[in-house]
mmCIF file of C-alpha atoms in Angstrom:
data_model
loop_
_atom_site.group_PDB
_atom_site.id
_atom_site.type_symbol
_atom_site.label_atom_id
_atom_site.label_comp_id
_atom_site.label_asym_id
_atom_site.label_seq_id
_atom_site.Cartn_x
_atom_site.Cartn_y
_atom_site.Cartn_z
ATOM 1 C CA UNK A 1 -69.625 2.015 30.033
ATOM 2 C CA UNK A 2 -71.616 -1.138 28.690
ATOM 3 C CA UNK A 3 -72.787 -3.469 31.727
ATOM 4 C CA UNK A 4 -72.910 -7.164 31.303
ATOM 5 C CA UNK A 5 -73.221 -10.095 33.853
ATOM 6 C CA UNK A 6 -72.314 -13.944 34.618
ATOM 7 C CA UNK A 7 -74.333 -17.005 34.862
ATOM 8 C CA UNK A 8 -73.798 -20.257 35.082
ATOM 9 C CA UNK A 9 -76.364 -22.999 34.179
ATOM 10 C CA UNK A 10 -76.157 -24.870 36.867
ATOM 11 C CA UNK A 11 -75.143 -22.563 39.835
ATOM 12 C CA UNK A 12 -76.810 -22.661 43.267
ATOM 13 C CA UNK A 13 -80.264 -20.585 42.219
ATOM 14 C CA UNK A 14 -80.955 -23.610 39.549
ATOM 15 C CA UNK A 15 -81.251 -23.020 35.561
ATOM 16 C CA UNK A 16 -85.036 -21.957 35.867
ATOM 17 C CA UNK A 17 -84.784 -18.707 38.432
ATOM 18 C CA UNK A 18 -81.249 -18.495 36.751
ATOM 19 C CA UNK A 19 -82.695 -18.322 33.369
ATOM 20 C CA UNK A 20 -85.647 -15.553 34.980
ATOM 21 C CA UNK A 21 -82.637 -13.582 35.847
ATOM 22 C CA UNK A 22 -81.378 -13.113 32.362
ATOM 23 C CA UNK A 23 -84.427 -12.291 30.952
ATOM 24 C CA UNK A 24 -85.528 -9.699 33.409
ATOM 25 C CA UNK A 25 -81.922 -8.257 33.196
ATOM 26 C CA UNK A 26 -82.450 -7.759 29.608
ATOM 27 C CA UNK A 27 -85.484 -6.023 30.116
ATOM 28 C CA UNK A 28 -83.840 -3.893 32.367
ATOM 29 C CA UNK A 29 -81.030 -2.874 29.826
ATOM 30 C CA UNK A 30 -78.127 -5.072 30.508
ATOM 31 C CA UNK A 31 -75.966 -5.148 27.412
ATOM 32 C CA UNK A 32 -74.286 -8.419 28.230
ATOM 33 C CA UNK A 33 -74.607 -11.896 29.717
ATOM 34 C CA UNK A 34 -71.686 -13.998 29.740
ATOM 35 C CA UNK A 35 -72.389 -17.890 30.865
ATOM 36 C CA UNK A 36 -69.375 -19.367 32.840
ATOM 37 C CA UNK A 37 -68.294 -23.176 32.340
ATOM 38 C CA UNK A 38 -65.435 -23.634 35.450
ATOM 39 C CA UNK A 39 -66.164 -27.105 36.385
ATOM 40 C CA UNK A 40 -69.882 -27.430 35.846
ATOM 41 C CA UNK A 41 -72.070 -27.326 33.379
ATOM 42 C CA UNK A 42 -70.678 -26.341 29.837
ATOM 43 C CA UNK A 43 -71.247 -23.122 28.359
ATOM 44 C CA UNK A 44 -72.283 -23.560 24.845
ATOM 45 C CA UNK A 45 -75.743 -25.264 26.062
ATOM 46 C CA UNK A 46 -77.159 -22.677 28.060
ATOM 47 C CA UNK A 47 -75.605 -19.666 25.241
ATOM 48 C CA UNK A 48 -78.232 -21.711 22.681
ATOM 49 C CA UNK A 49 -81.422 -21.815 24.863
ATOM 50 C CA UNK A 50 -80.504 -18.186 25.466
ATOM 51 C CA UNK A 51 -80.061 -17.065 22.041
ATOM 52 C CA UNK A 52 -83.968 -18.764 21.547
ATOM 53 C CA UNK A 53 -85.386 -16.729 24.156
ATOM 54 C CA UNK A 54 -83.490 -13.231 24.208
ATOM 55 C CA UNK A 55 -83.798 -10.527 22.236
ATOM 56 C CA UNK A 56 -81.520 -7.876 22.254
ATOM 57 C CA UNK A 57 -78.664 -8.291 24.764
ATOM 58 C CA UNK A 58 -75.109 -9.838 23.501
ATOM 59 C CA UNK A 59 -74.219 -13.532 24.975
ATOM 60 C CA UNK A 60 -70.552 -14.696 25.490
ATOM 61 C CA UNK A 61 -68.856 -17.670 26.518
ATOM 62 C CA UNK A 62 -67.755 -16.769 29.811
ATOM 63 C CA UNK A 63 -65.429 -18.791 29.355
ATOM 64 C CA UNK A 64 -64.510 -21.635 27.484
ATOM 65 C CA UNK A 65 -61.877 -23.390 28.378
ATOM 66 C CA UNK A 66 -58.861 -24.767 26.337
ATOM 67 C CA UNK A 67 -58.083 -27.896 26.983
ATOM 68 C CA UNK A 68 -61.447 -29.050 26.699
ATOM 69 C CA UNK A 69 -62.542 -28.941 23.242
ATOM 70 C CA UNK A 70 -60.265 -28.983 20.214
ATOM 71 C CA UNK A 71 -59.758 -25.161 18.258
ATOM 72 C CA UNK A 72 -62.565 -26.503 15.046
ATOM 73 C CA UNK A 73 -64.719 -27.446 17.725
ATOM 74 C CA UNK A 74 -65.344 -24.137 19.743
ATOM 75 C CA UNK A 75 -64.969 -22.446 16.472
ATOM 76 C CA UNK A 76 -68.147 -24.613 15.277
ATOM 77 C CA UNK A 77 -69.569 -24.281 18.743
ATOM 78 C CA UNK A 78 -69.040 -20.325 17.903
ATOM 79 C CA UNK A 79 -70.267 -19.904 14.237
ATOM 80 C CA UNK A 80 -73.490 -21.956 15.096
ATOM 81 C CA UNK A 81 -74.274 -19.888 18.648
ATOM 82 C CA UNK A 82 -73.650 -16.113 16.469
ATOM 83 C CA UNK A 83 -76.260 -18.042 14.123
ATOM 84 C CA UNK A 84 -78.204 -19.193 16.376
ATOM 85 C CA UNK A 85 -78.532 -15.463 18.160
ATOM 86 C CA UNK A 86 -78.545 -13.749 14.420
ATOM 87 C CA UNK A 87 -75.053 -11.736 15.076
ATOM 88 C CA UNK A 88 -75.176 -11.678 18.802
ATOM 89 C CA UNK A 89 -72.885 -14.055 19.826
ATOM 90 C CA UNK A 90 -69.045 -13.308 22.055
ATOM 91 C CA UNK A 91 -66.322 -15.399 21.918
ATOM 92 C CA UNK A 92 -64.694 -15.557 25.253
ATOM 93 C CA UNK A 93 -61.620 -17.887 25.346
ATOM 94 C CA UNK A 94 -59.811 -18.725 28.688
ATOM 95 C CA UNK A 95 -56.936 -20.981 30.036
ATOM 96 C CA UNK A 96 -58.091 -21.961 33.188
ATOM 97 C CA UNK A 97 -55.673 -23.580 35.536
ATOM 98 C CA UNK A 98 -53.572 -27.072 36.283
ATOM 99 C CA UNK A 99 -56.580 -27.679 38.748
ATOM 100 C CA UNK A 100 -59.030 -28.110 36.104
ATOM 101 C CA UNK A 101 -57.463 -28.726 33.204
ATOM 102 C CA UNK A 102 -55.623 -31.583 34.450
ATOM 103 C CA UNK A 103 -57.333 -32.796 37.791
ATOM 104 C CA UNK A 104 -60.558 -32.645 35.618
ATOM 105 C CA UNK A 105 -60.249 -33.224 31.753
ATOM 106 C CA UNK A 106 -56.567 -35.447 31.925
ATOM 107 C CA UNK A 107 -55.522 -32.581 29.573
ATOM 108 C CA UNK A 108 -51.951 -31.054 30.195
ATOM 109 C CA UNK A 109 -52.172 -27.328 31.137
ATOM 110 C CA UNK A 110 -48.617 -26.956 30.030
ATOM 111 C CA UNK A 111 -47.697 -23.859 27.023
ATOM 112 C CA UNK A 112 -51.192 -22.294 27.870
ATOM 113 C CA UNK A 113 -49.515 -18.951 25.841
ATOM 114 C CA UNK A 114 -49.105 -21.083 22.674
ATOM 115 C CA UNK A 115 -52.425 -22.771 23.145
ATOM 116 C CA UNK A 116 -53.879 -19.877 23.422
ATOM 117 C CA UNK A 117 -52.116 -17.985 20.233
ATOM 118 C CA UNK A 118 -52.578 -21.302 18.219
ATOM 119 C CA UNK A 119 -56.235 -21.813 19.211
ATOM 120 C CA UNK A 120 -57.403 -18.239 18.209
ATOM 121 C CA UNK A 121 -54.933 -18.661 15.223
ATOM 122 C CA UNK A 122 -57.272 -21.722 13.865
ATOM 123 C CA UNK A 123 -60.429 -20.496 15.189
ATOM 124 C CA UNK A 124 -60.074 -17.368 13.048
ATOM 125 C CA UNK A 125 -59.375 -19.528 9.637
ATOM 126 C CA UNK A 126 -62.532 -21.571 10.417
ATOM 127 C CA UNK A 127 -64.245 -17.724 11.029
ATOM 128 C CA UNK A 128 -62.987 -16.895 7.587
ATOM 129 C CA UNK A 129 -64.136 -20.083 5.309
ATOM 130 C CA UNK A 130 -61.094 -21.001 4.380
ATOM 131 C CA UNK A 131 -59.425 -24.885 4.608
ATOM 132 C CA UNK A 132 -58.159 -25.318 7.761
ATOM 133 C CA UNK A 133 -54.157 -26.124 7.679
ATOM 134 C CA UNK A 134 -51.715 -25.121 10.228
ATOM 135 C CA UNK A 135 -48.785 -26.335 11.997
ATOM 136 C CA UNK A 136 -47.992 -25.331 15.409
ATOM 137 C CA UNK A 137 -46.157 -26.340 18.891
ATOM 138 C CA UNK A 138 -49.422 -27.619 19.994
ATOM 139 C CA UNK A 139 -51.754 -28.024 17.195
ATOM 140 C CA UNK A 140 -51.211 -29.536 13.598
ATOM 141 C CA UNK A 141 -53.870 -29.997 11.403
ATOM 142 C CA UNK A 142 -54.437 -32.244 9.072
ATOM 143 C CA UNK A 143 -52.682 -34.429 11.726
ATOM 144 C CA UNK A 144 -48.752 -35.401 10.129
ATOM 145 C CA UNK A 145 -49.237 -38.987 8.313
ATOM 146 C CA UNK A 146 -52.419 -39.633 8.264
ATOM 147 C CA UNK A 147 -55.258 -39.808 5.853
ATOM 148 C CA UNK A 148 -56.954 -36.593 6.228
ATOM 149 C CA UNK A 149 -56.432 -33.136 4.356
ATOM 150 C CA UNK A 150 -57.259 -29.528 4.982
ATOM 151 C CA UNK A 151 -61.058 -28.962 4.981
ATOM 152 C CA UNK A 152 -63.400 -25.640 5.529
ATOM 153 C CA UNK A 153 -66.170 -25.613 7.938
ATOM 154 C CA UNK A 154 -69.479 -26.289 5.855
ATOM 155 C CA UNK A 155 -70.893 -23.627 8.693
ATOM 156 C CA UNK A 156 -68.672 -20.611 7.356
ATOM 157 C CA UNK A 157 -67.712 -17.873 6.752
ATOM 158 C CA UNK A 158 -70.198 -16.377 9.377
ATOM 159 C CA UNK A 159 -70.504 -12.889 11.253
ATOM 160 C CA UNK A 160 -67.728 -11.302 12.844
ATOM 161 C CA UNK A 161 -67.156 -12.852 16.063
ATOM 162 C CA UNK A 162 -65.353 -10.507 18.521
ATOM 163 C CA UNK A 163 -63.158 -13.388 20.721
ATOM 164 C CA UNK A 164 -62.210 -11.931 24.214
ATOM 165 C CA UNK A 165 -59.416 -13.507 26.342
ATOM 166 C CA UNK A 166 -59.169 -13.673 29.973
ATOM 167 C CA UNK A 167 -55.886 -13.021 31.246
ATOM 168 C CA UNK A 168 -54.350 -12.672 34.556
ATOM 169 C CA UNK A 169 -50.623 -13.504 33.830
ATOM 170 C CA UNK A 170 -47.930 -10.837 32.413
ATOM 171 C CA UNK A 171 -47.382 -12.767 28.903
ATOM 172 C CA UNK A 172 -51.047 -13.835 28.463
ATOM 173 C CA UNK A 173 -52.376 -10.227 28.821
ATOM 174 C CA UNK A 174 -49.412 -9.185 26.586
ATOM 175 C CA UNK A 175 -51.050 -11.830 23.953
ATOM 176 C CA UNK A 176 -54.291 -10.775 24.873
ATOM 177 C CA UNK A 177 -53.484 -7.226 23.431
ATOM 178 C CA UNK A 178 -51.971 -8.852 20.307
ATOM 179 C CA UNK A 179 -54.456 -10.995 19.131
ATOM 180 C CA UNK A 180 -58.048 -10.489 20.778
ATOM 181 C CA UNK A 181 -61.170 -7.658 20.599
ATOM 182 C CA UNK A 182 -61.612 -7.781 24.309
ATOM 183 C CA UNK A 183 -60.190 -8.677 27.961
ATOM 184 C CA UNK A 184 -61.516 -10.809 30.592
ATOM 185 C CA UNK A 185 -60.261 -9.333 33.648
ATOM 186 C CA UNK A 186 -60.762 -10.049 37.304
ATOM 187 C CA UNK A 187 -59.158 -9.802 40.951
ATOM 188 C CA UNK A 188 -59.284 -5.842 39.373
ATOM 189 C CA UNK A 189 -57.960 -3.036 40.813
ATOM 190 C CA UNK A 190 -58.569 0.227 39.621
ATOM 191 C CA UNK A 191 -55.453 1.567 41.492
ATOM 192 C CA UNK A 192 -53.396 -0.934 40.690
ATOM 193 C CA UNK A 193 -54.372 -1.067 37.295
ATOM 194 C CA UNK A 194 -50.975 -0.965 35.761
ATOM 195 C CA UNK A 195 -50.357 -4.277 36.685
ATOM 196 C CA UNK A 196 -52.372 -5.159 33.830
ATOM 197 C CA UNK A 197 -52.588 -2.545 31.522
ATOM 198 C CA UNK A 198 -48.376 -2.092 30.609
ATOM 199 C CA UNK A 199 -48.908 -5.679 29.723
ATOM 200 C CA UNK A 200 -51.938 -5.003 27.617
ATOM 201 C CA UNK A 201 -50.351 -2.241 25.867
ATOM 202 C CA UNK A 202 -47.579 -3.462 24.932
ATOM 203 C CA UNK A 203 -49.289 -6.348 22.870
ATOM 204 C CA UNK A 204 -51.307 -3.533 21.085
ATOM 205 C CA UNK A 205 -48.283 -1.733 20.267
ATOM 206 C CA UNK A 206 -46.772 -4.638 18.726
ATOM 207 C CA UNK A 207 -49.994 -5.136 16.603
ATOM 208 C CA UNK A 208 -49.829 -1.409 15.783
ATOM 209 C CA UNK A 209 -53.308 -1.142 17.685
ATOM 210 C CA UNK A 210 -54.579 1.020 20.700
ATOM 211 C CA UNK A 211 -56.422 1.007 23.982
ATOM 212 C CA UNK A 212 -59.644 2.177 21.867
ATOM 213 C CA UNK A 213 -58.959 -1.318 19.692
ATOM 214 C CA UNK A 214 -59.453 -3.685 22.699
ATOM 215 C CA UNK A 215 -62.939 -3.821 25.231
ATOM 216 C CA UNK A 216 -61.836 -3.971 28.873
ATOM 217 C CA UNK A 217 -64.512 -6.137 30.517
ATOM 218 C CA UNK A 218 -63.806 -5.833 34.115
ATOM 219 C CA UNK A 219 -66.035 -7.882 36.645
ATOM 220 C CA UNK A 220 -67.192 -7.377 40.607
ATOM 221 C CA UNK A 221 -69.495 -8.031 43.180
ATOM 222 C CA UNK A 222 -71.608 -5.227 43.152
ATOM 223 C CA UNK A 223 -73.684 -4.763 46.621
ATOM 224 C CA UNK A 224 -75.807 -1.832 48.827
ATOM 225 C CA UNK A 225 -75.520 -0.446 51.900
ATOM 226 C CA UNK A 226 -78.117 1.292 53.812
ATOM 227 C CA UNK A 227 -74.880 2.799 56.255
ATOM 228 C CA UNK A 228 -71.756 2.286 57.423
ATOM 229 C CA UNK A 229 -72.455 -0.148 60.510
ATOM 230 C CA UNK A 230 -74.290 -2.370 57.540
ATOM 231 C CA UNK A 231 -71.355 -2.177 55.288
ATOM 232 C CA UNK A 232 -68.875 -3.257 58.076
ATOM 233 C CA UNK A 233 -71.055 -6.141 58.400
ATOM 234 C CA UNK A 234 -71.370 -7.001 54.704
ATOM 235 C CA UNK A 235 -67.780 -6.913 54.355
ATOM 236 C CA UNK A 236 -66.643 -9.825 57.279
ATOM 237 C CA UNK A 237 -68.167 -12.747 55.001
ATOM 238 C CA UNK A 238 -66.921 -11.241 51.648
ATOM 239 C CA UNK A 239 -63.358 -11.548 53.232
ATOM 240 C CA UNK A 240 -63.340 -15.678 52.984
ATOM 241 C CA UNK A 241 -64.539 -15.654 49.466
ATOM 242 C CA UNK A 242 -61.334 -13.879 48.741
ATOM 243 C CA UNK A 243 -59.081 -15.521 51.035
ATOM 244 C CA UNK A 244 -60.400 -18.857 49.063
ATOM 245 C CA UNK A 245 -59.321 -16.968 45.733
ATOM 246 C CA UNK A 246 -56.261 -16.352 46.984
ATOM 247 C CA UNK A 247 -55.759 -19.695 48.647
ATOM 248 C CA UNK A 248 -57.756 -22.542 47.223
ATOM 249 C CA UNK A 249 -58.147 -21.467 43.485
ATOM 250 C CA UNK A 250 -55.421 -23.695 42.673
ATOM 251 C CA UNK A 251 -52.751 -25.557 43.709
ATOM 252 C CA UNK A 252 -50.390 -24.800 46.143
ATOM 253 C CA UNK A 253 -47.689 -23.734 43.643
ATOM 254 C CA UNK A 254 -50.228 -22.134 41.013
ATOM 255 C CA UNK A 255 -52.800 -19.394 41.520
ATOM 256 C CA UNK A 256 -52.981 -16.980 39.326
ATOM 257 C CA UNK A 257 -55.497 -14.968 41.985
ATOM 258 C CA UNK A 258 -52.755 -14.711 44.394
ATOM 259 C CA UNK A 259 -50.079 -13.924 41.972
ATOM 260 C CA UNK A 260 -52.372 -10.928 40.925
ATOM 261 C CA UNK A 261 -53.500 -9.415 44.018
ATOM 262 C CA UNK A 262 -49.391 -9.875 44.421
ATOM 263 C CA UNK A 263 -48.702 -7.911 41.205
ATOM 264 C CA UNK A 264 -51.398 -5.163 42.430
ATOM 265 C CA UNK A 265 -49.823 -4.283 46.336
ATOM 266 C CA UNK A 266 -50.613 -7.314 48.039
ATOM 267 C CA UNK A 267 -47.915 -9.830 47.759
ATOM 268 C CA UNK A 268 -47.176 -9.872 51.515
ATOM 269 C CA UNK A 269 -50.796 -10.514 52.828
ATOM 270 C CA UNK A 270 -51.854 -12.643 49.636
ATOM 271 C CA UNK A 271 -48.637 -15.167 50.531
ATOM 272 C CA UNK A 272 -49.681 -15.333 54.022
ATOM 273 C CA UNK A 273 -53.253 -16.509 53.519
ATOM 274 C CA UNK A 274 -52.453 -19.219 50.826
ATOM 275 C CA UNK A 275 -49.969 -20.059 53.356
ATOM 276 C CA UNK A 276 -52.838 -20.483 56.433
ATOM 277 C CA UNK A 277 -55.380 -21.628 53.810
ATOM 278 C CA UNK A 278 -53.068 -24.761 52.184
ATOM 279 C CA UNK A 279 -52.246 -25.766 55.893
ATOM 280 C CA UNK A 280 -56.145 -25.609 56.447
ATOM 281 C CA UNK A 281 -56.306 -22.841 58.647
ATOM 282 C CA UNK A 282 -59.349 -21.402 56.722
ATOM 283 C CA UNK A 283 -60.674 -18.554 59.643
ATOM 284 C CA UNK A 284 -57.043 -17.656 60.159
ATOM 285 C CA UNK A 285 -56.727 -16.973 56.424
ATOM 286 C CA UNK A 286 -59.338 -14.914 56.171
ATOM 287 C CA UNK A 287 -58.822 -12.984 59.206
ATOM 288 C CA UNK A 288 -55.521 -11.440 57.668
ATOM 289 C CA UNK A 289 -57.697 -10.222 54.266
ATOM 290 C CA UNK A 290 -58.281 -6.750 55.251
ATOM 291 C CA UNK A 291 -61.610 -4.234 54.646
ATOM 292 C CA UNK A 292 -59.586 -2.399 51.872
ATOM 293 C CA UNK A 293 -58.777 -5.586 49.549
ATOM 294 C CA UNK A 294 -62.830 -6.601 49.489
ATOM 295 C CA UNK A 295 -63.544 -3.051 48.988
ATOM 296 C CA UNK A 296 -60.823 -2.539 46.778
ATOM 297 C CA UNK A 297 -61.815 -5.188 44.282
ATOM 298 C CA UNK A 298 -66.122 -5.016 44.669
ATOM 299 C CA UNK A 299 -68.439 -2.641 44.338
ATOM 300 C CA UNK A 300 -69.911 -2.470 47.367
ATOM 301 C CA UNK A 301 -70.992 0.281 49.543
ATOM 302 C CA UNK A 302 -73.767 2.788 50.244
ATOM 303 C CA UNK A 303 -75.191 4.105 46.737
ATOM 304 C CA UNK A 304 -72.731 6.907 46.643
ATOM 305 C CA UNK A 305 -69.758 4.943 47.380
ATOM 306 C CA UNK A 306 -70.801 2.084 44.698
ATOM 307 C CA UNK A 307 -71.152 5.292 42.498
ATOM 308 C CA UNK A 308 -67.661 6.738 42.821
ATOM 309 C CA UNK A 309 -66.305 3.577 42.336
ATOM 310 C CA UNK A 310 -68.013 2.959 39.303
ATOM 311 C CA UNK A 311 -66.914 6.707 37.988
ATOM 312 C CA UNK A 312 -63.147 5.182 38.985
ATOM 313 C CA UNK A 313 -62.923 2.020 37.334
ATOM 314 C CA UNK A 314 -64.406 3.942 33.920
ATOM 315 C CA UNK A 315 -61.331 6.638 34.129
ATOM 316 C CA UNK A 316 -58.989 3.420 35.115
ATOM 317 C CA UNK A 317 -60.130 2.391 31.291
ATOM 318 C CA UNK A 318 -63.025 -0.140 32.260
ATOM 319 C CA UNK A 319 -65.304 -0.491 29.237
ATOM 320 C CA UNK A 320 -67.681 -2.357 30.571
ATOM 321 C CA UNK A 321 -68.495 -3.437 33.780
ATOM 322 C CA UNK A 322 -69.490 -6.902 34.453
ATOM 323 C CA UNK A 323 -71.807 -6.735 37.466
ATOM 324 C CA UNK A 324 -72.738 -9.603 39.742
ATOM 325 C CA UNK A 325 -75.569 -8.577 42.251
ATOM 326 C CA UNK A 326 -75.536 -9.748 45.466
ATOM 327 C CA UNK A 327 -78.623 -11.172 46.876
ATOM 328 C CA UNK A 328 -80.849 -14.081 48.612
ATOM 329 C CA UNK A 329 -84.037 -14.368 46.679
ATOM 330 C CA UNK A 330 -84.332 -13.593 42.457
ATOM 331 C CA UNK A 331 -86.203 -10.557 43.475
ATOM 332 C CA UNK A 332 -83.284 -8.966 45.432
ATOM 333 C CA UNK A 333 -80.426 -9.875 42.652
ATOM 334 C CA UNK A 334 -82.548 -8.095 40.202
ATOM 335 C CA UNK A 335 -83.088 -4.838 42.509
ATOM 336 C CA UNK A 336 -80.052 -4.770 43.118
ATOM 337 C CA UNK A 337 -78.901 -5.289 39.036
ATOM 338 C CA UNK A 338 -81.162 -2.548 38.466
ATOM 339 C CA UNK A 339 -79.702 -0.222 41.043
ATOM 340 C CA UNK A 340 -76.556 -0.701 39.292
ATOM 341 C CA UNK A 341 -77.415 -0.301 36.095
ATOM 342 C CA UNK A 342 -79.436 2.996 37.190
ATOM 343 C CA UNK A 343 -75.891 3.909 38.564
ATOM 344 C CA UNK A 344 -74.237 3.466 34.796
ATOM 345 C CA UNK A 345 -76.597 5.018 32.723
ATOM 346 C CA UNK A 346 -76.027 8.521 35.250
ATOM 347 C CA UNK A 347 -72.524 8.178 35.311
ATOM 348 C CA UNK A 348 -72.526 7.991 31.458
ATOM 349 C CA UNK A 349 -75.478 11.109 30.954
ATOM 350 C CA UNK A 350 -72.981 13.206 33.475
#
């Protein structure tokens, strides 16, 4: 498996100990770092400075969002970050949800499927050099009556840029498998894998491609524990991060979190904690998530356990495994990064 991580510019730790991160976890032999956008600051920024001060390691979009930039414009964004980084730029495209889109931007989040097919439809004509027409549901371009016609990117053609999706719903990971290199999963479950993967497969087959065509990028918590009495307490804080997911990540008719635990085993607990959790009963919501849906979605545990679990998600089909390491100070993070990674590299010699 490859290991990558997830930033975000201007997370809790600040940009400077967050940018100290990246570079130490380059020098201890990450493969990737993805920078996440959500509702702060933007990806593309943060993907430059990086690209000026890395060497080796690949850096994706983690993800940006549609809604919030027209199709030319990330494909710009794109083409000037791979040349920025001299070929080692990711493309990672993602919906996002009603919450965002439209609380923040004043963007409708409706059609995301066709938004999505149209926007990696156009950004791989501006990939290719060649004059940008198209007419879509959601996109035309030149726009109908107007003064402009088709133009090509002055930028292009540039290096192939692999474009990953993230997907949680049934006919976006079906798309996903049509038209992208690689998936951006999350809320994973090795056991319950199939949830995503007869979606995935069946967009591959109907682009005559295979499992080996597409990079899973699955992503967790990854954490140590000394014992068992230290894991049981690591585990009681973990378990309102997830009731949020499966409660406030959204609205209170659309999270894709909850529908996906749902789809993987959990529909009866995951409806009764965005129930508590929308009526503001926050402790009572995460009082019914349970020791096996953190564990069953993290890698956390003492060294062995974090090891089998790591051996499970690569059989589950997990190409790389995008790690975030718990801990207070920079110092921990990175011991515990490098744990992880030590982890990977023995699982992969076996």
């Amino acid at each position: 498996m490859r290991t990558a991580t997830t930033i975000e510019a201007g997370q809790e730790h600040g940009w400077r100990e967050t940018l100290d991160f990246a570079l130490e976890a380059e020098s201890l032999g990450l493969d990737i770092c993805w920078v996440a956008e959500a509702w702060g600051s933007d990806a593309p920024s943060a993907l430059g400075y990086l690209a000026a001060r890395t060497d080796r390691m690949l850096l994706g979009s983690g993800v940006v969002q549609l809604g919030t930039r027209t199709p030319v414009a990330i494909a710009q964004a794109a083409l000037t970050l791979a040349e920025m980084s001299e070929g080692r730029f990711l493309l990672g495209l993602g919906p996002s949800g009603p919450q965002v889109i439209e609380g923040l931007h004043g963007v409708p989040f409706a059609a995301a499927h066709a938004r999505m097919r149209e926007t990696v439809e156009i950004i791989r004509l501006a990939f290719a050099g060649e004059k940008i027409s198209y007419s879509g549901t959601r996109f035309q371009i030149p726009l109908p009556g107007g003064e402009g016609r088709p133009m090509r990117l002055s930028i292009g053609p540039g290096p192939d840029i692999p474009i990953y999706v993230a997907a949680m719903s049934p006919k976006l990971l079906q798309l996903t498998g049509e038209v992208a290199d690689g998936w951006l999963g999350t809320s994973f479950v090795p056991e319950g894998s199939a949830a995503y993967f007869t979606h995935l497969d069946a967009g591959l087959a109907a682009s005559g491609r295979s499992r080996a065509d597409l990079d899973v990028c699955q992503g967790a918590e990854v954490a140590f524990a000394e014992d068992e009495d230290e894991l049981r307490r690591m585990v009681v804080p973990r378990k309102k991060k997830l009731a949020f997911s499966l409660g406030g990540m959204g609205s209170a008719s659309t999270n894709f979190y909850n529908n996906a635990y749902s789809r993987q085993g959990w529909a009866e607990v995951a409806a009764a904690v965005r129930e508590r959790w929308q009526a503001g009963d926050r402790d009572g919501a995460a009082a019914l998530v349970t020791d096996e849906m953190v564990l069953g979605t993290t890698l956390i545990g003492t060294e062995p356990m974090v090891a089998t679990r790591l051996r499970v998600w690569r059989d589950a089909g997990v190409d790389t495994v995008r790690l975030y390491p718990a801990g207070d100070t920079l110092d921990a993070r990175l011991t515990t990064l490098g744990r992880a990674l030590d982890l990977v590299q023995a699982l992969d010699r076996a």
